[in-house]
Tab-separated table of C-alpha atoms in Angstrom:
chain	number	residue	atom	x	y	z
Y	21	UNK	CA	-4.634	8.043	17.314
Y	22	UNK	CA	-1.353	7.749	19.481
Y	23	UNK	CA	-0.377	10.601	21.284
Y	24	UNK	CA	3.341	11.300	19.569
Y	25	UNK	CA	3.101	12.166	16.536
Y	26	UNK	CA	6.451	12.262	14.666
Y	27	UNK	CA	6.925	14.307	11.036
Y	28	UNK	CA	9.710	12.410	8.400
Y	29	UNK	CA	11.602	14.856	6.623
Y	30	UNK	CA	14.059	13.768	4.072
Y	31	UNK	CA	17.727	14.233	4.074
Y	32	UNK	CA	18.410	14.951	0.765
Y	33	UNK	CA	18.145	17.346	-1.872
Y	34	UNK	CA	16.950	16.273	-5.518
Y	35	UNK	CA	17.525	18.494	-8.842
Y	36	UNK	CA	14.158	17.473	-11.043
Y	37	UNK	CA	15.538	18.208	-14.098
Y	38	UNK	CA	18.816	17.677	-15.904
Y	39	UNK	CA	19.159	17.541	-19.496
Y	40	UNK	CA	22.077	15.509	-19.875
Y	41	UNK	CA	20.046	12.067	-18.773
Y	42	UNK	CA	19.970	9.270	-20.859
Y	43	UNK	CA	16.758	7.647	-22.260
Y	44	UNK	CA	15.200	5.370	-19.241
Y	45	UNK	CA	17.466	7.288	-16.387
Y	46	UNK	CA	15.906	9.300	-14.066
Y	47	UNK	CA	16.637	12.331	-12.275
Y	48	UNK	CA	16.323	10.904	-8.483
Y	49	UNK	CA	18.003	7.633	-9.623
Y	50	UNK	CA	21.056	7.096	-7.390
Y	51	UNK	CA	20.108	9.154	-4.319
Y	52	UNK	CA	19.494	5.687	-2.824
Y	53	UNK	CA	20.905	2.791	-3.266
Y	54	UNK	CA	18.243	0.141	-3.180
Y	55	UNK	CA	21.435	-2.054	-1.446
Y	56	UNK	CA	21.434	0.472	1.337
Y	57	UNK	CA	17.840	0.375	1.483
Y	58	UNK	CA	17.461	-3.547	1.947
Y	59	UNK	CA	21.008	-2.872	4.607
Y	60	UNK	CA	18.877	-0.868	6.978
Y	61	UNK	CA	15.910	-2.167	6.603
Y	62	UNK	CA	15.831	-5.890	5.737
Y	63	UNK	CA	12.150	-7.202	6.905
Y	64	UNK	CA	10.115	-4.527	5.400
Y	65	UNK	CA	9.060	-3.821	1.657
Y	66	UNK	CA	8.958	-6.367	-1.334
Y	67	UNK	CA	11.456	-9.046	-2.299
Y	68	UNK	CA	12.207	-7.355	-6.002
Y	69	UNK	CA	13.446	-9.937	-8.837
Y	70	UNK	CA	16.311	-8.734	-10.333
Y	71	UNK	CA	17.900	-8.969	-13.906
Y	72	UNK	CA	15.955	-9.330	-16.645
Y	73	UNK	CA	12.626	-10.727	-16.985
Y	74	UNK	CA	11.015	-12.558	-19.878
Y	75	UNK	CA	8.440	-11.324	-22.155
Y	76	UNK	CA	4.875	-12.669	-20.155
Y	77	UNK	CA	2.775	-14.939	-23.167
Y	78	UNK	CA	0.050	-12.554	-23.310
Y	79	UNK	CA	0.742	-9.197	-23.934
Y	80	UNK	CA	-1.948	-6.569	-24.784
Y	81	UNK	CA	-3.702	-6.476	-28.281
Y	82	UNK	CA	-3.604	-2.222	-27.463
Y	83	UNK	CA	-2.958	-0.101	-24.520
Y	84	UNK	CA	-6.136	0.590	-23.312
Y	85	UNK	CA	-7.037	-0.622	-19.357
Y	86	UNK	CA	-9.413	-3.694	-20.681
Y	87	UNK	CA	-6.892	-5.166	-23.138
Y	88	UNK	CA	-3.792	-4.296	-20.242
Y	89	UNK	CA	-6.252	-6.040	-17.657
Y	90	UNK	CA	-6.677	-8.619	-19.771
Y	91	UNK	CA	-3.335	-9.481	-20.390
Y	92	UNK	CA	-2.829	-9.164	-16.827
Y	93	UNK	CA	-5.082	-11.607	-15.742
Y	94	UNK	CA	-4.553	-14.433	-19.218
Y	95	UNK	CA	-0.441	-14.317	-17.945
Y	96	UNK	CA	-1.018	-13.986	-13.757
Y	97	UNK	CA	-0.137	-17.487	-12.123
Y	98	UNK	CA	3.012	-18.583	-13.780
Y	99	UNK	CA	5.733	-20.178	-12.001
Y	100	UNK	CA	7.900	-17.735	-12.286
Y	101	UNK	CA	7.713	-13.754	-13.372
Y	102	UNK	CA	7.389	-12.286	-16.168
Y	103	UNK	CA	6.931	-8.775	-17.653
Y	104	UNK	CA	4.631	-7.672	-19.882
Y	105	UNK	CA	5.808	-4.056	-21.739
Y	106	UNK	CA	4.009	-0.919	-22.559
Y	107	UNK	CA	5.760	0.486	-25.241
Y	108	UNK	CA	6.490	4.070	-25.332
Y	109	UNK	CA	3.961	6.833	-26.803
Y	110	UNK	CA	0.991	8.874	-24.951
Y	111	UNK	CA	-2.103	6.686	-24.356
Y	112	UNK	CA	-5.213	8.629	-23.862
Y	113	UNK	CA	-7.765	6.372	-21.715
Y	114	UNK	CA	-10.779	5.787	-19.796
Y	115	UNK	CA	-11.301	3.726	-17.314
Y	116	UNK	CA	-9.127	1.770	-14.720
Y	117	UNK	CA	-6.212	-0.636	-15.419
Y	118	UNK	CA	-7.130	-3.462	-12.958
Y	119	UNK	CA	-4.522	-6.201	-11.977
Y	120	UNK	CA	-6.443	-8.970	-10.130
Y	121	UNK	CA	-5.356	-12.073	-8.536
Y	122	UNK	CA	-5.540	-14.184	-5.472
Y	123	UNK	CA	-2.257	-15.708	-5.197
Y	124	UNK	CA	1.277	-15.383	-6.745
Y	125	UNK	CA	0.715	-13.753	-9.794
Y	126	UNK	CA	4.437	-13.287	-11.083
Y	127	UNK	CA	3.920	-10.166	-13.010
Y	128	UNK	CA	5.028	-7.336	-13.629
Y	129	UNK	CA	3.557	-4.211	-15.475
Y	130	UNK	CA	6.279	-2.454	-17.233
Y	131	UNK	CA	6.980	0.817	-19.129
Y	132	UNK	CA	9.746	2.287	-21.287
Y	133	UNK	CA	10.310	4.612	-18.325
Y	134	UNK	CA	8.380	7.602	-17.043
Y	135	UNK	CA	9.447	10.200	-19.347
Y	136	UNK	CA	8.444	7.810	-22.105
Y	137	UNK	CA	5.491	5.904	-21.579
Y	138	UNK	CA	2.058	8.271	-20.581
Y	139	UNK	CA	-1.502	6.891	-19.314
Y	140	UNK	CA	-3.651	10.039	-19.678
Y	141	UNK	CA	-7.126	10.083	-18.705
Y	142	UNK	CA	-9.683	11.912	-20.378
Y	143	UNK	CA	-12.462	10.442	-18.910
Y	144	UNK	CA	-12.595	8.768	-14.809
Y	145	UNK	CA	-12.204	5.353	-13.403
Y	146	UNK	CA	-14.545	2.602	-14.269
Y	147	UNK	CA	-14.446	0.447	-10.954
Y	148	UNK	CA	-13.982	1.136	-7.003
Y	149	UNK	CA	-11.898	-1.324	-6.356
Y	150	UNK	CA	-14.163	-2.731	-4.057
Y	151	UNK	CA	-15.623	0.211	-2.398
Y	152	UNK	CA	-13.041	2.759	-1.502
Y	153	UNK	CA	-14.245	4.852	-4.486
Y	154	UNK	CA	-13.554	5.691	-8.324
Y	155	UNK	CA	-9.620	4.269	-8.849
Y	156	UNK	CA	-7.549	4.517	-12.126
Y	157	UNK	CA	-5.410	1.570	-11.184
Y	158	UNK	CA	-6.460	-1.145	-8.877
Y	159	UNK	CA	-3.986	-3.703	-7.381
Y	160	UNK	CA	-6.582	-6.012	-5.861
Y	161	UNK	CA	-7.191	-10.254	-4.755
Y	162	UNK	CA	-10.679	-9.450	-5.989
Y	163	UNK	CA	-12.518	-10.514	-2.948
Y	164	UNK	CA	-15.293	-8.203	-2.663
Y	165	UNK	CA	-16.053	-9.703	0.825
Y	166	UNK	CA	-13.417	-7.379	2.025
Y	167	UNK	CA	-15.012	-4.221	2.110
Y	168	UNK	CA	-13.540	-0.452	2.750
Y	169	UNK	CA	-16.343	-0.214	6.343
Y	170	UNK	CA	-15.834	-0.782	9.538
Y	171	UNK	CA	-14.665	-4.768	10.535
Y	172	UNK	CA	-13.048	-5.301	7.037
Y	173	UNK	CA	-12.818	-8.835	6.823
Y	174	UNK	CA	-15.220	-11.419	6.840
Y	175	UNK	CA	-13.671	-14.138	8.919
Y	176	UNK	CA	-12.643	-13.345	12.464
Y	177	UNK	CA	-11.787	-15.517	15.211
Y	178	UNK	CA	-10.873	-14.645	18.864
Y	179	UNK	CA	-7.046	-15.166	19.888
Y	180	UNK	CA	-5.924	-16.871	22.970
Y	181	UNK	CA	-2.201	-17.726	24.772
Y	182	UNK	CA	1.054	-16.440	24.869
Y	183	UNK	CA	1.426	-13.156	22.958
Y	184	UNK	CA	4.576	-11.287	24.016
Y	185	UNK	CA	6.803	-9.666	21.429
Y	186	UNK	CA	7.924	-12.331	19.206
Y	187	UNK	CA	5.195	-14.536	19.615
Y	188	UNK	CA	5.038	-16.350	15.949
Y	189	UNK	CA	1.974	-18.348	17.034
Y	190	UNK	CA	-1.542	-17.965	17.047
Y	191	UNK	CA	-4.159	-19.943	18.972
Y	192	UNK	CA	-7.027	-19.260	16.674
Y	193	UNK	CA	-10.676	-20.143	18.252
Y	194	UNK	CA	-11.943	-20.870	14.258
Y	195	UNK	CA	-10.043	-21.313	10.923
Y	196	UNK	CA	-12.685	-21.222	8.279
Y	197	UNK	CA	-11.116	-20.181	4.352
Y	198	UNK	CA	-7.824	-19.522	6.481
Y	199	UNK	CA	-5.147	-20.690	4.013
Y	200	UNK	CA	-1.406	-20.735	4.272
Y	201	UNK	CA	0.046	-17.622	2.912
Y	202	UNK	CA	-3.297	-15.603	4.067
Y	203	UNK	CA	-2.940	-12.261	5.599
Y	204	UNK	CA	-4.451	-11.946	9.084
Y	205	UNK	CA	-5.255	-8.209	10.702
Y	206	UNK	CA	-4.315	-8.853	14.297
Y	207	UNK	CA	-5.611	-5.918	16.904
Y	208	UNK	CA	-7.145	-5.685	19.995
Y	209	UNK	CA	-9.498	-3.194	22.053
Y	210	UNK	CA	-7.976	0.172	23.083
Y	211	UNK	CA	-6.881	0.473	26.885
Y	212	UNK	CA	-9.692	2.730	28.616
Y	213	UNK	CA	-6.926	5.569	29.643
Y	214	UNK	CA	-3.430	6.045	29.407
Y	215	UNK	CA	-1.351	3.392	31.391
Y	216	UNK	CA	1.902	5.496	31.078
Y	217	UNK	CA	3.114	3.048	28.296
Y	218	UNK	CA	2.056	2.657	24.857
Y	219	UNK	CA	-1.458	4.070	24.725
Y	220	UNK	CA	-3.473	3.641	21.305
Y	221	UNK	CA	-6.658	5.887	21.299
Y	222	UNK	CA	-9.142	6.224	18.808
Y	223	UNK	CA	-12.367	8.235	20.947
Y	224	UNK	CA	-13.126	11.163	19.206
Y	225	UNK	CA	-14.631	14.384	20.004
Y	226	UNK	CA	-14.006	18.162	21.918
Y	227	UNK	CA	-13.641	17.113	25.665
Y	228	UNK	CA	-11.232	14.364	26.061
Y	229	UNK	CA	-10.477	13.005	22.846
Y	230	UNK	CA	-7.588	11.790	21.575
Y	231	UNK	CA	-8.222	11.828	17.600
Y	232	UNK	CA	-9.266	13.798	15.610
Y	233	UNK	CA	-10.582	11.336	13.248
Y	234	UNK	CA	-11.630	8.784	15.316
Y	235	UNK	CA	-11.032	4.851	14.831
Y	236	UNK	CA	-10.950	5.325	11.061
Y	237	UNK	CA	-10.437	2.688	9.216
Y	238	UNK	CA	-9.732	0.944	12.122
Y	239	UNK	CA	-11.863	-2.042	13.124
Y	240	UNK	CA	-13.830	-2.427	16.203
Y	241	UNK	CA	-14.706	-4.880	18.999
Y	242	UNK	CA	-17.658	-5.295	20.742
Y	243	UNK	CA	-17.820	-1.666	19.707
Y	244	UNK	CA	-14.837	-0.392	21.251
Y	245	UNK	CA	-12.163	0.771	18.832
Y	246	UNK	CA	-9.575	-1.572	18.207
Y	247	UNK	CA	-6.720	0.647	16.368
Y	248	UNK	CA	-3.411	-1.366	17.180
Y	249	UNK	CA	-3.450	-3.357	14.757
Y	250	UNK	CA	-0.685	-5.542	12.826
Y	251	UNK	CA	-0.806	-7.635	9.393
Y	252	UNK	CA	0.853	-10.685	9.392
Y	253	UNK	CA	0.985	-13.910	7.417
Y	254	UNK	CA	0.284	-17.468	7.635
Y	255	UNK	CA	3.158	-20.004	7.492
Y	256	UNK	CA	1.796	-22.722	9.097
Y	257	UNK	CA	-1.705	-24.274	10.199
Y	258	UNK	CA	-1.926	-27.824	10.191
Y	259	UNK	CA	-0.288	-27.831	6.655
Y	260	UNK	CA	2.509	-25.567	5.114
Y	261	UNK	CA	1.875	-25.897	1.880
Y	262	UNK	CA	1.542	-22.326	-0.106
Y	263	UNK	CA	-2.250	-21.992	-0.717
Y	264	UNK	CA	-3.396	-25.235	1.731
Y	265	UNK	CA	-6.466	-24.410	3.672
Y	266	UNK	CA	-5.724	-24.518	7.409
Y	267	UNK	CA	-6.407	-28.088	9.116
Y	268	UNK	CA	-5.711	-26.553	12.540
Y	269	UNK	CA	-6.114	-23.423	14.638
Y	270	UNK	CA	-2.977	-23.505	16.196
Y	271	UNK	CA	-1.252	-21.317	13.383
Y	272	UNK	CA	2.309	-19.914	12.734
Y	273	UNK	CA	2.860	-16.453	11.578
Y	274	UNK	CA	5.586	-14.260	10.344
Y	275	UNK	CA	6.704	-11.844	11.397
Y	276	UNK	CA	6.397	-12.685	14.958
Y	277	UNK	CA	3.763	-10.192	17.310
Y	278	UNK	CA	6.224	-6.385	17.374
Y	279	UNK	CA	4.487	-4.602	20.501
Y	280	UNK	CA	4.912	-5.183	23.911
Y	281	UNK	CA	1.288	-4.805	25.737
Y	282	UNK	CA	-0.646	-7.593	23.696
Y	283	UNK	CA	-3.371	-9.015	26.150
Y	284	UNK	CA	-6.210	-11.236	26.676
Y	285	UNK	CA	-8.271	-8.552	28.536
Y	286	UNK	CA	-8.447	-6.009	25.616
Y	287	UNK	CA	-9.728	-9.174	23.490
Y	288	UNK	CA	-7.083	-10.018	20.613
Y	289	UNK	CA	-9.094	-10.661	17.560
Y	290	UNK	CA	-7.612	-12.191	14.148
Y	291	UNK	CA	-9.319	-11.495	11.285
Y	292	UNK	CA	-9.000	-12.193	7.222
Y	293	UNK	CA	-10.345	-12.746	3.729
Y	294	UNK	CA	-12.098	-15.880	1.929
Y	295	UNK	CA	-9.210	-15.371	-0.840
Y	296	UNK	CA	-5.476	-15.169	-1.011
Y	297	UNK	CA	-3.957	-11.706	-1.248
Y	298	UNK	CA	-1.953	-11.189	-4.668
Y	299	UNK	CA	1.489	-11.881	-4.610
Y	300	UNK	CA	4.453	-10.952	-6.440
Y	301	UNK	CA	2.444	-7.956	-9.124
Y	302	UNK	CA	4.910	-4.600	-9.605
Y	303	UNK	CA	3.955	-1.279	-11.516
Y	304	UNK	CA	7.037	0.405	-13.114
Y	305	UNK	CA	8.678	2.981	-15.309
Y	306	UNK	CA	5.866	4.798	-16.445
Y	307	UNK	CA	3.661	8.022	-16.251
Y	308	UNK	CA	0.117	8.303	-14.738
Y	309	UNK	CA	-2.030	11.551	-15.646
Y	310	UNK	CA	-5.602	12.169	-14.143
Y	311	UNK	CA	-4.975	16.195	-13.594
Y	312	UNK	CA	-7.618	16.690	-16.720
Y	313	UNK	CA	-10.030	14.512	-15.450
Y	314	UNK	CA	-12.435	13.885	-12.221
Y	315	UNK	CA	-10.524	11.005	-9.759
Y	316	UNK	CA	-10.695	9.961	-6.337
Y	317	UNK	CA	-8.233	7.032	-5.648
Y	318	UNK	CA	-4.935	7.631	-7.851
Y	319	UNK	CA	-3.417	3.833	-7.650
Y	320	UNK	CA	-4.663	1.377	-5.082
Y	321	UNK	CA	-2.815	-1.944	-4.010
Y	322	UNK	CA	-5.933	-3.555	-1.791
Y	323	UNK	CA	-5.103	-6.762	0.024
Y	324	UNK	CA	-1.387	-7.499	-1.570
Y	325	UNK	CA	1.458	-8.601	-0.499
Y	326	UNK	CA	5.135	-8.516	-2.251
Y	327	UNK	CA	4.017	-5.666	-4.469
Y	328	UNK	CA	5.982	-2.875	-5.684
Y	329	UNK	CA	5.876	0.365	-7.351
Y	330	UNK	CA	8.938	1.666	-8.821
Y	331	UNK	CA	9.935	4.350	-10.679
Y	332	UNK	CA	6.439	6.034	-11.694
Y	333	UNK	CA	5.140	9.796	-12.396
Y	334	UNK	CA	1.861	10.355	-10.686
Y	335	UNK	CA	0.225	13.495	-12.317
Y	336	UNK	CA	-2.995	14.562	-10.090
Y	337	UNK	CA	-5.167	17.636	-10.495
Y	338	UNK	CA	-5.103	20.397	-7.987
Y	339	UNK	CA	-8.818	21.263	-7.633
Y	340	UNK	CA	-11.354	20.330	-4.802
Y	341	UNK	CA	-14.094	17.751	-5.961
Y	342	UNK	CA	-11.613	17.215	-9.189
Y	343	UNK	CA	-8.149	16.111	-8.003
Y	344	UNK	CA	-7.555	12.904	-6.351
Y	345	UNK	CA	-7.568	12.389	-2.784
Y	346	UNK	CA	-4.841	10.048	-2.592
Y	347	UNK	CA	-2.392	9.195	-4.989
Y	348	UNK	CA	-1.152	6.199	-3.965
Y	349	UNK	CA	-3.431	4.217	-1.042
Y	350	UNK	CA	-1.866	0.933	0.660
Y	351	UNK	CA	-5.111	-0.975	2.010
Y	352	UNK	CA	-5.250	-4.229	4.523
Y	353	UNK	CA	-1.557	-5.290	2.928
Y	354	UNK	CA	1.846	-6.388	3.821
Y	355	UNK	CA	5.672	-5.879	2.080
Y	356	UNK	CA	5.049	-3.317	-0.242
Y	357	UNK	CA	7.427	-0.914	-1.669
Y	358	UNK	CA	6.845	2.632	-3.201
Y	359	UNK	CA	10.242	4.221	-4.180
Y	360	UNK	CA	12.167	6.232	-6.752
Y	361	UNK	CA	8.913	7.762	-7.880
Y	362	UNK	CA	7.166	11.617	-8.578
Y	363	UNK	CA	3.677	12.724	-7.095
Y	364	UNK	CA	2.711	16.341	-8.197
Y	365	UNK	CA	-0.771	17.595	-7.296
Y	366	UNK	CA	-3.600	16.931	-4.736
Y	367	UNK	CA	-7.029	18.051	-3.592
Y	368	UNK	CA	-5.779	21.556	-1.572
Y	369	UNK	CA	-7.843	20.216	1.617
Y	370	UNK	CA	-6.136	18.037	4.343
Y	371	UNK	CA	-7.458	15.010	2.957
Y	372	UNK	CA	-4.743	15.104	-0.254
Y	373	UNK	CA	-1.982	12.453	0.365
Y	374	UNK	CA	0.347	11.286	-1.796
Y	375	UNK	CA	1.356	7.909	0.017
Y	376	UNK	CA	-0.946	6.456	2.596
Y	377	UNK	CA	-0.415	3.351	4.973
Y	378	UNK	CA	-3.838	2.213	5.461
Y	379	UNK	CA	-6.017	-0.154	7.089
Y	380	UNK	CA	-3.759	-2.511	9.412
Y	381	UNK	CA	-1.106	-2.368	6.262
Y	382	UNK	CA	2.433	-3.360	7.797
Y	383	UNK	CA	6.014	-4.275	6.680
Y	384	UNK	CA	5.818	-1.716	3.883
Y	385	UNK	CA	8.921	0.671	2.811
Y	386	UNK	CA	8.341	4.187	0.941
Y	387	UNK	CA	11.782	5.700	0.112
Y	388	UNK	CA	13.746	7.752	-2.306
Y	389	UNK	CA	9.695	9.598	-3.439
Y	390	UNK	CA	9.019	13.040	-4.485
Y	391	UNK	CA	5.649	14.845	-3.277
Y	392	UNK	CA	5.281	18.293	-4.671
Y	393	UNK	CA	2.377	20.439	-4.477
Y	394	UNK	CA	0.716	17.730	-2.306
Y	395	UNK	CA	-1.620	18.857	0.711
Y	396	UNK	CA	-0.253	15.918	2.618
Y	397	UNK	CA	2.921	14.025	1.065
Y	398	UNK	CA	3.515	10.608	3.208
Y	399	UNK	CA	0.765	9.395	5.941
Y	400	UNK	CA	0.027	6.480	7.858
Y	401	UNK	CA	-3.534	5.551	8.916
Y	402	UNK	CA	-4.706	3.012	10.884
Y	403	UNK	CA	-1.377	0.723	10.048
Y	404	UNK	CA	1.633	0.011	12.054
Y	405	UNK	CA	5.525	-1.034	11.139
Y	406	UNK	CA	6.227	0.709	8.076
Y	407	UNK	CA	9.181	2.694	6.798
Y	408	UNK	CA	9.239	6.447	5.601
Y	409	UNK	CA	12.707	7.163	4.766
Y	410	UNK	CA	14.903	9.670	2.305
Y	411	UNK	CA	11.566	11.081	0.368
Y	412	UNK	CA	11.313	14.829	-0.267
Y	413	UNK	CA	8.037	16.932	0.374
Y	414	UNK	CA	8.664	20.379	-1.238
Y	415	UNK	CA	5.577	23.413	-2.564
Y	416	UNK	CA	2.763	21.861	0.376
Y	417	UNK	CA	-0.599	23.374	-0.822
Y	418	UNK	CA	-3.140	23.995	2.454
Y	419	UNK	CA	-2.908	23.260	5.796
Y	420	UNK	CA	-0.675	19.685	6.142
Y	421	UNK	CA	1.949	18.002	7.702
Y	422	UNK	CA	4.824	16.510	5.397
């Protein structure tokens, strides 16, 4: 949709096996220092506990995705985190491990480490976590109000005042199930031509377009693409209290507005869910395997924010109408982090990505990945202020960009 289009290549070079590792190292650990990582780039991607965690209360009566799910959502809510821990051993499964909450759930999913714990599917996903198709693990709020079409969200509310870079308030024109800690999708209409400056574009077609895809999963306005978008959150409204519904529509945000040509005559719209996104949920140190089944979404994180996804093997298939079209899809979120992690395989068409910005997603940090044999390896669509740095693309099947 914008006219530059810039290609991240990494800077490093990774050997993918070495025999002299220890149990629970990996072979990319140490190209990046997750301290350098939070030196360069210090407002985007999760806030990561450190140290040890406790054992959650609930952990699962087997490792199969209901009893996992289960677990998730009997231990999800605590005041602080805790883990729960898949042992290590191969796990044959069906279905999708869903981890569902609105709010701060605290938890984290955790493995004996990629070359030790296994989720292999033998059959596909049981849920679409809600509606972007079949998905083997679904990171979700579970607000089903929020769909994967066009518009998104089922609250919007036009946006009026000041709103020059920085701005960290919103004059909302209605508040309703606007809570403190919601995410809002800001965007606006897309200037009618180029005005020499930023120039977001989202008409589609042979003569005069300027995407090849369209708006995507961009929303519209009046029905006029609207794809500058940003996702902030809700500090203030009336009440700052974590979780208080809005009393007010004068509402503070954070981060602040990041581009420079916000204005009232391309109609600034705010827009968000009846429910809280879920906080504070991480996926690490294991293996994923769909290459012998039938998938379509790998791992989706839908409407979160603070989530993570460290240290994982993503094992996709590399047949069209069999493998996965994404492996990892980032939908309508904020401050999530994908890093120190393997994606191998992907349908052999353009549309086979291992990680994907999506859907006004912002704030989010992908660093220190592998993609091989992946059509498309990193992508952003639709979303705005994220971070691509020191990942590796190597072995690109069909005709892609990194």
């Amino acid at each position: 949709m914008l006219r530059i289009r810039v290609l991240l290549f990494s800077l490093f070079l990774i050997i993918l096996r070495f025999p002299g590792l220890s149990q629970g190292q990996q072979p990319w650990s140490g190209i990046l220092s997750p301290a350098r990582a939070d030196a360069n780039w210090p407002n985007v991607g999760a806030s990561i506990p450190s140290g040890t965690l406790p054992n959650c209360p609930q952990q699962p009566s087997s490792n199969t995705p209901s009893a996992i799910s289960a677990a998730f959502s009997a231990d999800a809510g605590g005041s602080s985190y805790c883990q729960i821990n898949i042992p290590a051993g191969t796990y044959n499964i069906s279905g999708t491990i869903v981890l569902q909450y609105s709010g701060k759930a605290n938890v984290v999913l955790n493995g004996a480490g990629p070359n030790s714990t296994f989720f292999v599917w033998n059959g596909s996903g049981s849920m679409n976590c809600n509606g972007l198709n079949s998905t083997n693990v679904c990171v979700w709020n579970g607000d089903s109000a929020t769909n994967a079409g066009s518009g998104h969200f089922p609250n919007t509310a036009a946006m009026s005042g000041t709103m020059t870079q920085g701005t960290t308030t919103l004059n909302l024109s209605s508040f309703n199930n606007l809570k403190v800690g919601s995410e809002i999708e800001i965007a606006q209409k897309d200037s009618s031509s180029d005005n020499g400056n930023a120039w977001f574009c989202g008409s589609s077609g042979f003569t005069g377009s300027c995407s090849q895809q369209g708006g995507a999963q961009a929303p519209t306005i009046g029905g006029v693409n609207a794809t500058e978008t940003q996702m902030v959150t809700v500090t203030g409204c009336g009440t700052s209290t974590f979780g208080a519904s809005c009393s007010s529509g004068t509402v503070t945000i954070t981060p602040g507005i990041k581009a420079t040509n916000w204005n009232t005559s391309n109609t600034p719209t705010a827009a968000w869910s009846n429910t809280m996104p879920i906080y504070n949920v991480g996926v690490q140190n294991m293996s994923f395997d769909v290459s012998g089944t039938t998938a379509r979404i790998f791992t989706e994180c839908h409407d979160c924010s603070n989530a993570w996804f460290h240290n994982l093997r993503q094992i996709n298939g590399t047949v069209t109408g069999q493998a996965s079209t994404n492996h990892m899809i980032i939908w309508q979120s904020n401050h999530v982090t994908v890093d120190s992690s393997y994606f191998y395989g992907s349908n052999p068409q353009m549309e086979g990505y291992g990680i994907d910005w999506d859907a006004a997603t912002s704030d989010s940090l992908a660093y220190n990945n592998i993609g091989q044999h992946v059509a498309t390896s990193y992508i952003t669509e639709t979303a705005s202020g994220n971070v691509y740095a020191y990942n590796y693309a190597v072995d690109k099947i069909g005709r892609a960009h990194v």
